[in-house]
CSV table of C-alpha atoms in Angstrom, one decimal:
chain,number,residue,atom,x,y,z
A,64,MET,CA,0.0,-0.1,0.0
A,65,ILE,CA,2.8,2.4,0.9
A,66,LEU,CA,4.8,1.6,-2.1
A,67,GLU,CA,1.9,2.4,-4.3
A,68,GLN,CA,1.0,5.5,-2.5
A,69,LYS,CA,4.8,6.8,-3.1
A,70,LYS,CA,4.6,5.8,-6.6
A,71,LYS,CA,1.5,7.8,-7.2
A,72,ALA,CA,2.9,10.8,-5.0
A,73,PHE,CA,6.0,10.9,-7.1
A,74,GLU,CA,3.8,10.9,-10.2
A,75,PHE,CA,2.0,13.7,-8.9
A,76,ILE,CA,5.3,15.6,-8.5
A,77,ASP,CA,6.3,14.9,-12.2
A,78,PHE,CA,3.1,16.0,-13.4
A,79,HIS,CA,3.2,19.3,-11.6
A,80,LYS,CA,6.8,20.3,-12.4
A,81,ASN,CA,6.1,23.5,-14.3
A,82,GLU,CA,3.5,24.6,-11.7
A,83,MET,CA,6.2,24.3,-9.0
A,84,LEU,CA,8.6,26.3,-11.2
A,85,ALA,CA,6.0,28.8,-11.6
A,86,LEU,CA,5.3,29.1,-7.9
A,87,TRP,CA,9.1,29.3,-7.3
A,88,GLU,CA,9.3,32.2,-9.8
A,89,GLU,CA,6.6,34.1,-8.0
A,90,LEU,CA,7.8,33.7,-4.7
A,91,VAL,CA,11.5,34.8,-5.6
A,92,ASN,CA,10.1,37.9,-7.5
A,93,THR,CA,8.0,38.8,-4.5
A,94,GLU,CA,10.0,41.0,-2.1
A,95,SER,CA,10.4,39.8,1.5
A,96,GLY,CA,13.4,41.4,2.9
A,97,ALA,CA,13.7,40.7,6.5
A,98,ARG,CA,14.1,44.4,7.6
A,99,ASP,CA,11.2,45.4,5.4
A,100,LYS,CA,8.2,44.5,7.4
A,101,GLU,CA,5.4,45.5,4.7
A,102,SER,CA,7.0,43.4,2.0
A,103,VAL,CA,7.1,40.5,4.5
A,104,ASP,CA,3.6,40.5,5.5
A,105,ASN,CA,2.3,41.0,1.8
A,106,LEU,CA,4.1,37.9,1.1
A,107,ALA,CA,2.5,36.2,4.2
A,108,VAL,CA,-0.9,37.2,2.8
A,109,LYS,CA,-0.2,35.7,-0.5
A,110,LEU,CA,1.0,32.6,1.1
A,111,LYS,CA,-2.0,32.2,3.4
A,112,ASN,CA,-4.2,32.2,0.3
A,113,ILE,CA,-2.1,29.5,-1.3
A,114,ILE,CA,-1.9,27.3,1.6
A,115,GLU,CA,-5.8,27.6,2.3
A,116,ASN,CA,-6.3,26.6,-1.3
A,117,ILE,CA,-4.6,23.3,-0.3
A,118,GLY,CA,-7.0,22.9,2.4
A,119,MET,CA,-5.1,23.9,5.4
A,120,ASN,CA,-6.6,25.7,8.3
A,121,THR,CA,-4.3,28.7,8.1
A,122,LYS,CA,-3.4,31.8,10.3
A,123,ILE,CA,-1.3,34.8,10.3
A,124,VAL,CA,0.6,35.4,13.5
A,125,GLU,CA,1.0,39.3,13.6
A,126,TYR,CA,3.9,41.1,15.2
A,127,LYS,CA,4.6,44.7,15.8
A,128,ASN,CA,8.3,44.9,15.2
A,129,ALA,CA,8.9,42.0,12.8
A,130,GLY,CA,7.5,40.4,9.6
A,131,ASN,CA,4.4,38.3,10.4
A,132,SER,CA,4.6,34.6,10.5
A,133,ILE,CA,2.3,31.8,9.2
A,134,VAL,CA,1.0,28.7,11.2
A,135,ALA,CA,-1.2,26.1,8.9
A,136,GLU,CA,-2.3,22.5,9.8
A,137,PHE,CA,-4.7,20.0,8.7
A,138,GLY,CA,-5.6,16.3,9.9
A,139,THR,CA,-5.9,17.4,13.5
A,140,ASP,CA,-8.1,14.3,14.1
A,141,ARG,CA,-5.6,11.7,12.8
A,142,ARG,CA,-4.7,9.0,15.2
A,143,LYS,CA,-0.8,9.3,15.1
A,144,LYS,CA,1.6,12.0,16.3
A,145,GLY,CA,2.0,15.0,14.0
A,146,ILE,CA,4.8,16.2,11.7
A,147,VAL,CA,6.1,19.7,11.5
A,148,PHE,CA,7.2,21.4,8.3
A,149,SER,CA,9.2,24.6,9.0
A,150,GLY,CA,11.0,27.4,7.5
A,151,HIS,CA,10.9,31.2,6.8
A,152,MET,CA,9.8,33.4,3.9
A,153,ASP,CA,12.0,36.4,4.7
A,154,THR,CA,15.4,37.1,3.0
A,155,VAL,CA,18.4,39.0,3.6
A,156,PHE,CA,18.1,41.1,0.5
A,157,LYS,CA,17.0,44.9,0.2
A,158,LYS,CA,14.0,46.2,-1.2
A,159,ASP,CA,13.9,46.1,-5.2
A,160,THR,CA,16.8,43.5,-5.5
A,161,ALA,CA,14.4,41.2,-7.3
A,162,LYS,CA,14.2,44.1,-10.1
A,163,ASN,CA,17.8,43.8,-10.9
A,164,ASN,CA,18.1,40.2,-10.3
A,165,PRO,CA,14.9,38.4,-10.9
A,166,PHE,CA,14.1,34.8,-11.2
A,167,ARG,CA,15.8,33.0,-14.0
A,168,ILE,CA,16.9,29.5,-15.0
A,169,GLU,CA,20.3,29.1,-16.8
A,170,ASN,CA,22.1,25.8,-17.5
A,171,GLY,CA,20.1,23.7,-14.8
A,172,LYS,CA,20.5,26.5,-12.1
A,173,ALA,CA,17.8,28.9,-10.7
A,174,TYR,CA,19.0,32.3,-9.7
A,175,GLY,CA,17.3,35.3,-7.8
A,176,PRO,CA,17.3,36.6,-4.2
A,177,GLY,CA,16.2,34.1,-2.1
A,178,VAL,CA,16.0,31.4,-4.6
A,179,LEU,CA,17.9,29.0,-2.3
A,180,ASP,CA,17.4,30.4,1.2
A,181,MET,CA,14.6,29.6,1.2
A,182,LYS,CA,11.8,30.3,-1.4
A,183,GLY,CA,12.6,26.9,-2.9
A,184,GLY,CA,12.2,25.2,0.3
A,185,ILE,CA,8.6,26.6,0.7
A,186,VAL,CA,7.6,25.2,-2.5
A,187,ILE,CA,8.9,21.9,-1.6
A,188,ALA,CA,6.9,21.9,1.6
A,189,LEU,CA,3.7,23.1,-0.1
A,190,TYR,CA,4.0,20.4,-2.9
A,191,ALA,CA,5.0,17.5,-0.6
A,192,ILE,CA,1.7,18.3,1.4
A,193,LYS,CA,-0.3,18.6,-1.9
A,194,ALA,CA,1.1,15.3,-3.1
A,195,LEU,CA,0.2,13.5,0.2
A,196,ASN,CA,-3.1,15.0,0.0
A,197,SER,CA,-3.6,13.6,-3.6
A,198,VAL,CA,-2.9,10.1,-2.7
A,199,GLY,CA,-5.1,10.1,0.5
A,200,TYR,CA,-2.4,10.2,2.9
A,201,ASN,CA,-4.1,10.2,6.3
A,202,GLU,CA,-1.7,9.0,9.1
A,203,ARG,CA,-0.5,11.9,10.8
A,204,PRO,CA,-1.5,15.5,11.2
A,205,ILE,CA,0.7,18.0,9.4
A,206,LYS,CA,1.8,21.6,10.9
A,207,LEU,CA,3.4,24.0,8.6
A,208,ILE,CA,5.1,26.9,10.4
A,209,ILE,CA,6.8,29.7,8.2
A,210,SER,CA,8.8,32.6,9.9
A,211,GLY,CA,8.8,36.1,8.8
A,212,ASP,CA,12.0,37.2,10.7
A,213,GLU,CA,14.4,34.3,10.8
A,214,GLU,CA,17.0,36.1,8.9
A,215,THR,CA,17.3,38.7,11.8
A,216,GLY,CA,17.5,35.8,14.4
A,217,HIS,CA,14.1,37.2,15.9
A,218,SER,CA,16.4,39.9,17.3
A,219,ASN,CA,13.2,42.2,17.6
A,220,ASN,CA,10.9,39.6,18.3
A,221,PRO,CA,11.5,36.7,20.8
A,222,ALA,CA,8.1,35.7,20.2
A,223,GLY,CA,9.0,34.6,16.7
A,224,ALA,CA,11.3,31.9,18.2
A,225,GLU,CA,8.7,30.9,20.9
A,226,LEU,CA,6.1,30.3,18.2
A,227,PHE,CA,8.2,27.2,16.9
A,228,ILE,CA,8.7,26.0,20.5
A,229,ASN,CA,5.0,26.3,21.4
A,230,GLU,CA,3.5,25.1,18.0
A,231,ALA,CA,5.9,21.7,17.8
A,232,LYS,CA,5.5,20.3,21.1
A,233,GLY,CA,4.1,17.1,21.2
A,234,PHE,CA,5.0,16.3,17.6
A,235,THR,CA,6.8,13.3,16.4
A,236,ALA,CA,9.2,14.7,13.7
A,237,ALA,CA,10.1,17.9,12.1
A,238,PHE,CA,11.7,18.9,8.8
A,239,ASN,CA,13.1,22.3,8.1
A,240,PHE,CA,13.4,23.5,4.6
A,241,GLU,CA,16.5,25.7,4.8
A,242,THR,CA,19.2,25.8,2.3
A,243,GLY,CA,20.2,22.4,1.0
A,244,PHE,CA,23.8,21.4,0.4
A,245,THR,CA,25.2,20.1,-3.0
A,246,ASP,CA,27.2,17.3,-1.1
A,247,ASN,CA,24.1,15.7,0.0
A,248,GLY,CA,24.6,16.8,3.8
A,249,ILE,CA,21.7,16.9,6.0
A,250,ILE,CA,22.0,19.1,9.0
A,251,VAL,CA,21.7,17.4,12.2
A,252,GLY,CA,23.3,20.3,14.4
A,253,ARG,CA,23.8,23.9,14.2
A,254,LYS,CA,25.7,26.3,16.5
A,255,GLY,CA,23.7,28.9,18.3
A,256,VAL,CA,24.2,32.5,17.8
A,257,ALA,CA,24.6,35.2,20.5
A,258,GLN,CA,25.5,39.1,19.7
A,259,TYR,CA,26.4,41.7,22.1
A,260,THR,CA,27.6,45.3,22.1
A,261,LEU,CA,30.3,46.7,24.7
A,262,GLU,CA,30.3,50.1,24.9
A,263,VAL,CA,32.9,52.2,26.8
A,264,GLU,CA,32.6,55.9,28.1
A,265,GLY,CA,36.0,57.6,28.9
A,266,VAL,CA,36.9,61.2,29.5
A,267,SER,CA,38.1,63.2,26.3
A,268,ALA,CA,41.3,65.5,26.6
A,269,HIS,CA,43.8,67.0,24.1
A,270,ALA,CA,46.7,64.5,23.7
A,271,GLY,CA,49.3,67.1,23.7
A,272,ASN,CA,48.2,69.9,26.2
A,273,ALA,CA,46.4,67.8,28.8
A,274,PRO,CA,46.6,64.0,28.2
A,275,GLU,CA,47.0,63.2,32.1
A,276,LYS,CA,43.1,64.4,32.3
A,277,GLY,CA,41.8,62.1,29.9
A,278,ARG,CA,40.5,58.6,30.3
A,279,SER,CA,41.1,56.6,27.2
A,280,ALA,CA,38.0,54.5,26.0
A,281,ILE,CA,40.0,52.6,23.4
A,282,GLU,CA,42.6,51.7,25.8
A,283,GLU,CA,40.1,50.4,28.2
A,284,ILE,CA,38.2,48.5,25.5
A,285,ALA,CA,41.6,47.1,24.0
A,286,HIS,CA,42.1,45.2,27.3
A,287,LYS,CA,38.6,43.9,27.1
A,288,VAL,CA,38.8,42.9,23.6
A,289,LEU,CA,41.7,40.5,24.6
A,290,ASP,CA,39.7,39.1,27.6
A,291,ILE,CA,36.7,38.4,25.2
A,292,GLN,CA,38.9,36.5,22.9
A,293,ASN,CA,40.4,34.6,25.5
A,294,LEU,CA,36.9,33.2,26.3
A,295,THR,CA,36.9,30.9,23.3
A,296,ASN,CA,36.8,27.4,24.2
A,297,TRP,CA,37.3,25.1,21.3
A,298,GLU,CA,36.9,21.8,23.1
A,299,GLU,CA,33.4,23.0,24.4
A,300,GLY,CA,32.5,24.3,21.2
A,301,ILE,CA,32.2,28.0,22.1
A,302,ASN,CA,34.1,30.7,20.2
A,303,PHE,CA,34.0,34.5,20.7
A,304,ASN,CA,34.6,37.0,18.2
A,305,ALA,CA,35.0,40.8,18.7
A,306,GLY,CA,34.1,41.5,15.2
A,307,THR,CA,33.9,45.3,14.7
A,308,ILE,CA,35.4,48.0,16.7
A,309,GLN,CA,34.6,51.7,16.8
A,310,GLY,CA,36.4,54.7,18.7
A,311,GLY,CA,37.8,58.1,19.0
A,312,THR,CA,37.4,61.0,16.7
A,313,VAL,CA,41.0,62.4,15.8
A,314,SER,CA,44.6,61.1,16.7
A,315,ASN,CA,45.5,64.2,19.0
A,316,ALA,CA,42.5,63.6,21.3
A,317,ILE,CA,42.1,61.2,24.1
A,318,PRO,CA,38.9,59.1,23.0
A,319,ASP,CA,35.9,59.3,25.2
A,320,TYR,CA,33.9,56.6,23.5
A,321,ALA,CA,34.6,53.2,22.0
A,322,LYS,CA,32.5,50.3,21.2
A,323,VAL,CA,32.8,46.7,20.1
A,324,GLU,CA,30.4,44.1,18.7
A,325,ILE,CA,30.6,40.7,19.8
A,326,ASP,CA,29.5,37.4,17.9
A,327,VAL,CA,29.5,34.3,20.0
A,328,ARG,CA,28.9,30.7,18.6
A,329,TYR,CA,27.9,27.9,21.0
A,330,THR,CA,26.6,24.3,20.7
A,331,LYS,CA,24.7,23.7,23.9
A,332,VAL,CA,21.4,25.6,25.0
A,333,SER,CA,22.5,25.3,28.7
A,334,LYS,CA,25.6,27.7,27.9
A,335,LYS,CA,23.3,30.6,27.2
A,336,ALA,CA,23.5,32.1,30.8
A,337,GLU,CA,27.2,31.2,31.2
A,338,ILE,CA,28.1,33.1,28.1
A,339,THR,CA,26.2,36.3,29.1
A,340,LYS,CA,27.7,36.0,32.8
A,341,SER,CA,31.3,35.8,31.3
A,342,LEU,CA,30.8,38.8,29.3
A,343,GLU,CA,29.2,40.7,32.2
A,344,GLU,CA,32.1,40.0,34.3
A,345,ILE,CA,34.3,41.5,31.7
A,346,ALA,CA,32.3,44.5,31.5
A,347,ALA,CA,32.4,44.9,35.3
A,348,LYS,CA,36.2,45.1,35.4
A,349,THR,CA,38.0,48.3,35.2
A,350,TYR,CA,41.5,48.8,33.6
A,351,VAL,CA,41.5,52.5,33.1
A,352,GLU,CA,40.4,54.4,36.2
A,353,GLY,CA,37.3,56.6,35.3
A,354,THR,CA,35.9,54.6,32.5
A,355,LYS,CA,32.5,53.0,32.5
A,356,THR,CA,31.2,50.1,30.4
A,357,LYS,CA,28.1,48.9,29.4
A,358,LEU,CA,27.1,45.4,27.9
A,359,THR,CA,23.8,45.2,25.8
A,360,VAL,CA,22.7,41.8,24.4
A,361,LYS,CA,21.5,42.2,20.8
A,362,ASN,CA,20.4,38.9,19.8
A,363,PHE,CA,20.3,35.3,21.0
A,364,MET,CA,19.6,32.1,18.8
A,365,TYR,CA,19.8,28.8,20.4
A,366,PRO,CA,21.7,26.1,18.8
A,367,MET,CA,20.3,23.1,17.3
A,368,GLU,CA,21.5,20.1,19.4
A,369,THR,CA,22.2,16.7,18.1
A,370,THR,CA,20.0,14.6,20.1
A,371,ASP,CA,19.4,10.8,20.0
A,372,GLY,CA,16.1,11.6,18.4
A,373,VAL,CA,17.7,13.9,15.8
A,374,MET,CA,20.0,11.0,14.8
A,375,ASN,CA,17.3,8.4,14.6
A,376,LEU,CA,15.4,10.7,12.2
A,377,PHE,CA,18.4,11.2,10.2
A,378,GLU,CA,19.1,7.4,10.0
A,379,LEU,CA,15.4,7.1,8.8
A,380,ALA,CA,16.1,9.9,6.2
A,381,LYS,CA,19.2,8.3,5.0
A,382,ASN,CA,17.7,4.8,4.5
A,383,THR,CA,14.8,6.5,2.6
A,384,SER,CA,17.0,8.4,0.3
A,385,ILE,CA,18.9,5.1,-0.5
A,386,GLU,CA,15.5,3.4,-0.9
A,387,ILE,CA,14.1,5.7,-3.6
A,388,GLY,CA,17.3,5.9,-5.4
A,389,PHE,CA,18.8,9.4,-4.4
A,390,GLY,CA,21.9,8.2,-3.0
A,391,GLU,CA,23.2,8.1,0.6
A,392,VAL,CA,23.0,11.5,2.5
A,393,TYR,CA,25.4,12.1,5.5
A,394,PRO,CA,25.0,14.1,8.9
A,395,LYS,CA,26.4,17.5,8.7
A,396,THR,CA,26.8,20.4,11.3
A,397,THR,CA,27.2,23.9,10.7
A,398,GLY,CA,27.7,27.2,12.3
A,399,GLY,CA,25.0,29.2,11.1
A,400,GLY,CA,21.6,29.1,12.9
A,401,SER,CA,17.9,28.2,12.0
A,402,ASP,CA,14.6,27.6,13.5
A,403,ALA,CA,15.4,23.8,13.6
A,404,SER,CA,16.9,24.7,17.0
A,405,ASN,CA,13.6,25.6,18.4
A,406,THR,CA,11.6,22.4,17.2
A,407,VAL,CA,14.4,20.4,18.7
A,408,ILE,CA,14.1,22.4,22.0
A,409,ALA,CA,10.5,21.8,22.1
A,410,GLY,CA,11.5,17.9,22.1
A,411,VAL,CA,10.9,17.1,18.6
A,412,PRO,CA,13.4,15.0,16.3
A,413,THR,CA,14.3,17.3,13.7
A,414,ILE,CA,16.5,17.4,10.5
A,415,CYS,CA,17.4,20.5,8.8
A,416,ALA,CA,18.4,21.9,5.3
A,417,VAL,CA,16.1,19.6,3.4
A,418,GLY,CA,15.4,22.3,0.9
A,419,VAL,CA,16.7,22.9,-2.6
A,420,LYS,CA,20.5,22.3,-3.0
A,421,GLY,CA,22.8,25.0,-3.9
A,422,GLU,CA,25.4,27.8,-3.1
A,423,TRP,CA,26.2,31.3,-2.3
A,424,ASN,CA,23.1,32.2,-0.4
A,425,HIS,CA,23.0,35.7,0.9
A,426,THR,CA,24.8,36.9,-2.2
A,427,SER,CA,23.9,37.9,-5.7
A,428,ARG,CA,25.5,34.6,-6.9
A,429,GLU,CA,22.9,32.7,-5.0
A,430,TYR,CA,21.7,29.9,-7.0
A,431,ALA,CA,19.7,26.6,-6.6
A,432,GLU,CA,19.7,23.2,-8.7
A,433,VAL,CA,16.6,23.0,-10.5
A,434,GLU,CA,16.3,19.4,-10.4
A,435,SER,CA,16.7,19.3,-6.6
A,436,LEU,CA,13.3,21.1,-6.2
A,437,PHE,CA,11.6,17.9,-7.5
A,438,GLU,CA,14.2,15.4,-6.0
A,439,ARG,CA,13.8,17.0,-2.3
A,440,THR,CA,10.1,17.0,-2.5
A,441,LYS,CA,9.9,13.4,-3.3
A,442,PHE,CA,12.6,12.7,-0.6
A,443,VAL,CA,10.3,14.4,2.1
A,444,ILE,CA,7.3,12.6,1.0
A,445,ALA,CA,8.9,9.3,1.4
A,446,CYS,CA,10.3,10.2,4.8
A,447,VAL,CA,6.8,11.1,5.9
A,448,MET,CA,5.5,7.8,4.6
A,449,ASN,CA,8.4,5.9,6.2
A,450,LEU,CA,8.1,7.8,9.8
A,451,LYS,CA,7.8,5.7,12.9
A,452,ASP,CA,6.8,6.6,16.4
A,453,ASP,CA,9.8,5.5,18.3
A,454,LEU,CA,12.3,8.2,17.2
A,455,VAL,CA,13.0,9.4,20.8
């Protein structure tokens, strides 16, 4: 029965290839820059209409300081534990980028802003659901969560991350349709991202006439930058980076202000408080008497931890890929964040980067392999049909 359903679902994808490409083009050419709330919200309305036409109960989750998100579901009365499909509709690109770099296909590759990250993934999720519906799949509920502010790390909107945790709880598995990799890697772990600003206030003075009256903010922050870099612990998977530094006005004045922006990558959710505490301790130190230091938390994105459940789901995905003739996938970890971390925090085994395969996301060279749009849709369909309830 399952084999026959898979075959028919795959035939559905083959029959609707042009339709999938047309939707891909429409989504890429629809602006949705993460810092342009209006454009993200407009795309949310468009997607809501598309998803409702599939037959899903769909709602837009509205936010004041970030792009809106979408939650859709159907089959809530089905007897087995449900599946989460997740991803995001916002991109990193500025408004009007699509006008100068529209969707196009050249030599088997699709180009355009967000074509890889992750408009193609949205198409895969929607058509996997449509194909499953077409063959009468009715074993598990399916929930679709699409964020409108993933590219900013939900920095202005903590509720955007909490949405995934709250909506995913109690489900049996989750698939995140982020950027796929050309080497057939499937993401089973991601580092978390924590970002801070450290500011020092000093006392300005003329460097020639009265240097002793000054209190150098740059001197103070220089000591602290070294302290910050020394917090890196490769064995524990934590690395600190003082990425940008600003300070002073002219060379013949003692600087009364300096600022450093800090990026931290980490692998364990439990390390969040420890990271902040260590930076607070550095901020509380004084090397140059008369200076004051302020630490501000800008953004926190949790890591995707590689749990037993994650690896059990990966093994199912690997066996499925071999079964349907798409070759062996391998478990991959990366430093970039995604909302897959939040579904894992919710206790749901999750694999990430099951979207279209390609390279150079976040750049004008971003591309995706066209054939991977159809291959990955079939892959997800087969994984859903092969799912068991004993992943955790």
